[in-house]
């Protein structure tokens, strides 16, 4: 009788865990799709409001799943996109929150969601101001991009953002190499629209070098 009760309770706990995982995965899948639609198809004038709402959702999901790397990576990606749309000093709070979420995700999963966390961190460290204003730092950006390349050397995103970084650093030859890699890179099935948009950006960058 005791064994039967234990088995029943264990089965119930496993079923509850499965339902919980399925629920958060469904929410995360929806968040990813809406983010991708926003950054690739929504007019620029409308993006900030939509990304702000998505950031609220990502924050709420991360509160419920504080130790789930994928959730934290996507919180960071959404907040980084929001910071990019805001621009200026008003973007610094979102950028810092994005950095913190991504660094926590890497603590949990050192591969950083197949390199995605490192790519976004590299772009953040590259784009935000440094010094006393914020955390921007070109050496750290370089380290993040290199780590992402170790994990996913044919990634369109990492090669494009790294190429843009190298161009800003005055290293046009290396920028050209990585822009070519981005143009010839592999789009991810789960991020096809955004990767293809970055492929086009990489082609434009390559033509300018």
CSV table of C-alpha atoms in Angstrom, one decimal, residues 11-191:
chain,number,residue,atom,x,y,z
A,11,UNK,CA,3.7,10.1,-10.9
A,12,UNK,CA,1.7,13.1,-9.9
A,13,UNK,CA,4.9,15.1,-9.2
A,14,UNK,CA,6.4,14.2,-12.6
A,15,UNK,CA,3.2,15.1,-14.4
A,16,UNK,CA,3.1,18.5,-12.7
A,17,UNK,CA,6.7,19.1,-13.5
A,18,UNK,CA,6.1,18.2,-17.1
A,19,UNK,CA,3.1,20.6,-17.3
A,20,UNK,CA,5.2,23.4,-15.7
A,21,UNK,CA,8.0,22.9,-18.2
A,22,UNK,CA,5.6,22.8,-21.1
A,23,UNK,CA,3.9,25.9,-20.0
A,24,UNK,CA,7.1,28.0,-19.8
A,25,UNK,CA,8.4,26.5,-23.1
A,26,UNK,CA,5.1,27.6,-24.7
A,27,UNK,CA,5.4,31.1,-23.3
A,28,UNK,CA,9.0,31.3,-24.4
A,29,UNK,CA,8.3,30.1,-27.9
A,30,UNK,CA,5.6,32.8,-28.2
A,31,UNK,CA,8.0,35.5,-26.9
A,32,UNK,CA,10.7,34.4,-29.4
A,33,UNK,CA,8.3,34.5,-32.3
A,34,UNK,CA,6.9,37.9,-31.5
A,35,UNK,CA,10.4,39.3,-30.9
A,36,UNK,CA,11.6,38.0,-34.3
A,37,UNK,CA,8.5,39.5,-36.0
A,38,UNK,CA,9.1,42.8,-34.3
A,39,UNK,CA,12.8,43.2,-35.2
A,40,UNK,CA,12.4,42.0,-38.8
A,41,UNK,CA,9.0,43.2,-39.9
A,42,UNK,CA,7.6,45.9,-37.7
A,43,UNK,CA,8.2,49.5,-38.7
A,44,UNK,CA,10.9,51.2,-36.6
A,45,UNK,CA,8.4,53.8,-35.3
A,46,UNK,CA,6.4,51.0,-33.6
A,47,UNK,CA,9.2,48.8,-32.3
A,48,UNK,CA,10.0,50.5,-29.0
A,49,UNK,CA,6.4,50.1,-27.6
A,50,UNK,CA,6.1,46.5,-28.7
A,51,UNK,CA,9.6,45.6,-27.3
A,52,UNK,CA,8.7,47.4,-24.0
A,53,UNK,CA,5.7,45.1,-23.6
A,54,UNK,CA,7.8,42.0,-24.6
A,55,UNK,CA,10.4,43.1,-22.0
A,56,UNK,CA,7.7,43.1,-19.3
A,57,UNK,CA,6.7,39.6,-20.3
A,58,UNK,CA,10.3,38.4,-20.3
A,59,UNK,CA,10.9,39.9,-16.9
A,60,UNK,CA,7.8,38.2,-15.5
A,61,UNK,CA,8.8,34.9,-17.0
A,62,UNK,CA,12.3,35.2,-15.6
A,63,UNK,CA,10.9,35.9,-12.2
A,64,UNK,CA,9.1,32.6,-12.3
A,65,UNK,CA,12.1,30.7,-13.8
A,66,UNK,CA,15.1,32.4,-12.2
A,67,UNK,CA,17.5,29.5,-12.8
A,68,UNK,CA,16.4,28.6,-16.4
A,69,UNK,CA,19.2,29.7,-18.8
A,70,UNK,CA,17.0,29.8,-21.9
A,71,UNK,CA,14.6,32.2,-20.2
A,72,UNK,CA,17.4,34.4,-19.0
A,73,UNK,CA,19.0,34.5,-22.4
A,74,UNK,CA,15.8,35.6,-24.0
A,75,UNK,CA,15.2,38.2,-21.3
A,76,UNK,CA,18.6,39.6,-22.2
A,77,UNK,CA,18.0,39.5,-25.9
A,78,UNK,CA,14.6,41.3,-25.6
A,79,UNK,CA,16.1,43.9,-23.3
A,80,UNK,CA,19.1,44.5,-25.5
A,81,UNK,CA,16.8,45.0,-28.5
A,82,UNK,CA,14.7,47.5,-26.4
A,83,UNK,CA,17.9,49.3,-25.4
A,84,UNK,CA,18.9,49.6,-29.1
A,85,UNK,CA,15.5,51.1,-30.0
A,86,UNK,CA,15.5,53.5,-27.1
A,87,UNK,CA,19.1,54.8,-27.7
A,88,UNK,CA,20.8,57.5,-25.7
A,89,UNK,CA,21.0,57.6,-21.9
A,90,UNK,CA,17.4,56.3,-21.6
A,91,UNK,CA,18.6,52.9,-22.9
A,92,UNK,CA,21.3,52.3,-20.2
A,93,UNK,CA,18.9,50.8,-17.7
A,94,UNK,CA,17.6,48.2,-20.2
A,95,UNK,CA,21.2,47.5,-21.4
A,96,UNK,CA,22.4,46.9,-17.8
A,97,UNK,CA,19.5,44.6,-17.0
A,98,UNK,CA,20.2,42.7,-20.3
A,99,UNK,CA,23.8,42.3,-19.3
A,100,UNK,CA,23.0,41.0,-15.9
A,101,UNK,CA,20.4,38.4,-17.3
A,102,UNK,CA,22.9,37.2,-19.9
A,103,UNK,CA,25.8,36.8,-17.5
A,104,UNK,CA,23.5,34.9,-15.1
A,105,UNK,CA,22.5,32.6,-17.9
A,106,UNK,CA,26.1,31.9,-18.7
A,107,UNK,CA,26.7,31.0,-15.1
A,108,UNK,CA,24.0,28.4,-15.4
A,109,UNK,CA,24.8,27.2,-19.0
A,110,UNK,CA,28.5,28.0,-20.0
A,111,UNK,CA,27.6,27.5,-23.7
A,112,UNK,CA,25.3,30.5,-23.4
A,113,UNK,CA,22.4,29.0,-25.4
A,114,UNK,CA,24.7,27.9,-28.2
A,115,UNK,CA,26.6,31.2,-28.1
A,116,UNK,CA,23.6,33.5,-28.3
A,117,UNK,CA,24.3,35.0,-24.8
A,118,UNK,CA,27.9,35.8,-25.8
A,119,UNK,CA,26.8,37.4,-29.1
A,120,UNK,CA,24.4,39.7,-27.4
A,121,UNK,CA,26.8,40.5,-24.6
A,122,UNK,CA,29.5,41.4,-27.2
A,123,UNK,CA,27.1,43.8,-29.0
A,124,UNK,CA,26.2,45.4,-25.6
A,125,UNK,CA,29.7,45.9,-24.5
A,126,UNK,CA,30.5,47.3,-27.9
A,127,UNK,CA,27.6,49.7,-28.2
A,128,UNK,CA,27.0,51.2,-24.7
A,129,UNK,CA,29.2,54.0,-23.5
A,130,UNK,CA,32.2,53.2,-21.3
A,131,UNK,CA,34.0,55.0,-18.5
A,132,UNK,CA,31.9,56.6,-15.8
A,133,UNK,CA,28.7,56.5,-17.8
A,134,UNK,CA,28.2,52.8,-18.3
A,135,UNK,CA,29.9,49.4,-18.7
A,136,UNK,CA,31.0,49.6,-22.4
A,137,UNK,CA,34.4,48.1,-23.0
A,138,UNK,CA,35.9,47.0,-26.3
A,139,UNK,CA,38.2,44.4,-24.8
A,140,UNK,CA,35.3,42.7,-23.1
A,141,UNK,CA,33.3,42.9,-26.4
A,142,UNK,CA,36.2,41.2,-28.2
A,143,UNK,CA,36.3,38.4,-25.6
A,144,UNK,CA,32.5,37.8,-25.9
A,145,UNK,CA,32.6,37.6,-29.7
A,146,UNK,CA,35.6,35.2,-29.6
A,147,UNK,CA,33.8,33.0,-27.1
A,148,UNK,CA,30.7,32.9,-29.4
A,149,UNK,CA,32.8,32.1,-32.4
A,150,UNK,CA,34.3,29.1,-30.5
A,151,UNK,CA,30.8,27.8,-30.0
A,152,UNK,CA,29.3,28.6,-33.3
A,153,UNK,CA,31.9,29.7,-35.9
A,154,UNK,CA,29.5,29.7,-38.8
A,155,UNK,CA,26.8,31.8,-37.1
A,156,UNK,CA,25.5,34.7,-39.1
A,157,UNK,CA,24.8,36.8,-36.1
A,158,UNK,CA,28.1,36.5,-34.4
A,159,UNK,CA,30.1,37.0,-37.6
A,160,UNK,CA,28.0,40.1,-38.6
A,161,UNK,CA,28.2,41.8,-35.2
A,162,UNK,CA,31.9,41.0,-34.9
A,163,UNK,CA,32.5,42.4,-38.3
A,164,UNK,CA,30.7,45.6,-37.4
A,165,UNK,CA,32.8,45.8,-34.2
A,166,UNK,CA,36.0,45.2,-36.1
A,167,UNK,CA,35.1,47.9,-38.6
A,168,UNK,CA,34.5,50.4,-35.8
A,169,UNK,CA,37.9,49.4,-34.4
A,170,UNK,CA,39.6,50.2,-37.7
A,171,UNK,CA,40.4,46.6,-38.6
A,172,UNK,CA,38.8,46.5,-42.1
A,173,UNK,CA,40.6,43.4,-43.3
A,174,UNK,CA,39.3,41.2,-40.4
A,175,UNK,CA,35.9,42.9,-40.7
A,176,UNK,CA,35.7,41.9,-44.3
A,177,UNK,CA,36.6,38.3,-43.4
A,178,UNK,CA,33.8,38.0,-40.8
A,179,UNK,CA,31.3,39.8,-43.0
A,180,UNK,CA,32.0,37.2,-45.7
A,181,UNK,CA,31.5,34.5,-43.1
A,182,UNK,CA,28.2,36.0,-42.1
A,183,UNK,CA,27.0,36.2,-45.7
A,184,UNK,CA,27.9,32.5,-46.2
A,185,UNK,CA,26.8,31.5,-42.7
A,186,UNK,CA,24.1,29.0,-41.6
A,187,UNK,CA,20.7,30.4,-40.5
A,188,UNK,CA,19.2,28.8,-37.5
A,189,UNK,CA,15.8,27.1,-38.0
A,190,UNK,CA,14.5,28.8,-34.9
A,191,UNK,CA,15.8,32.2,-35.9
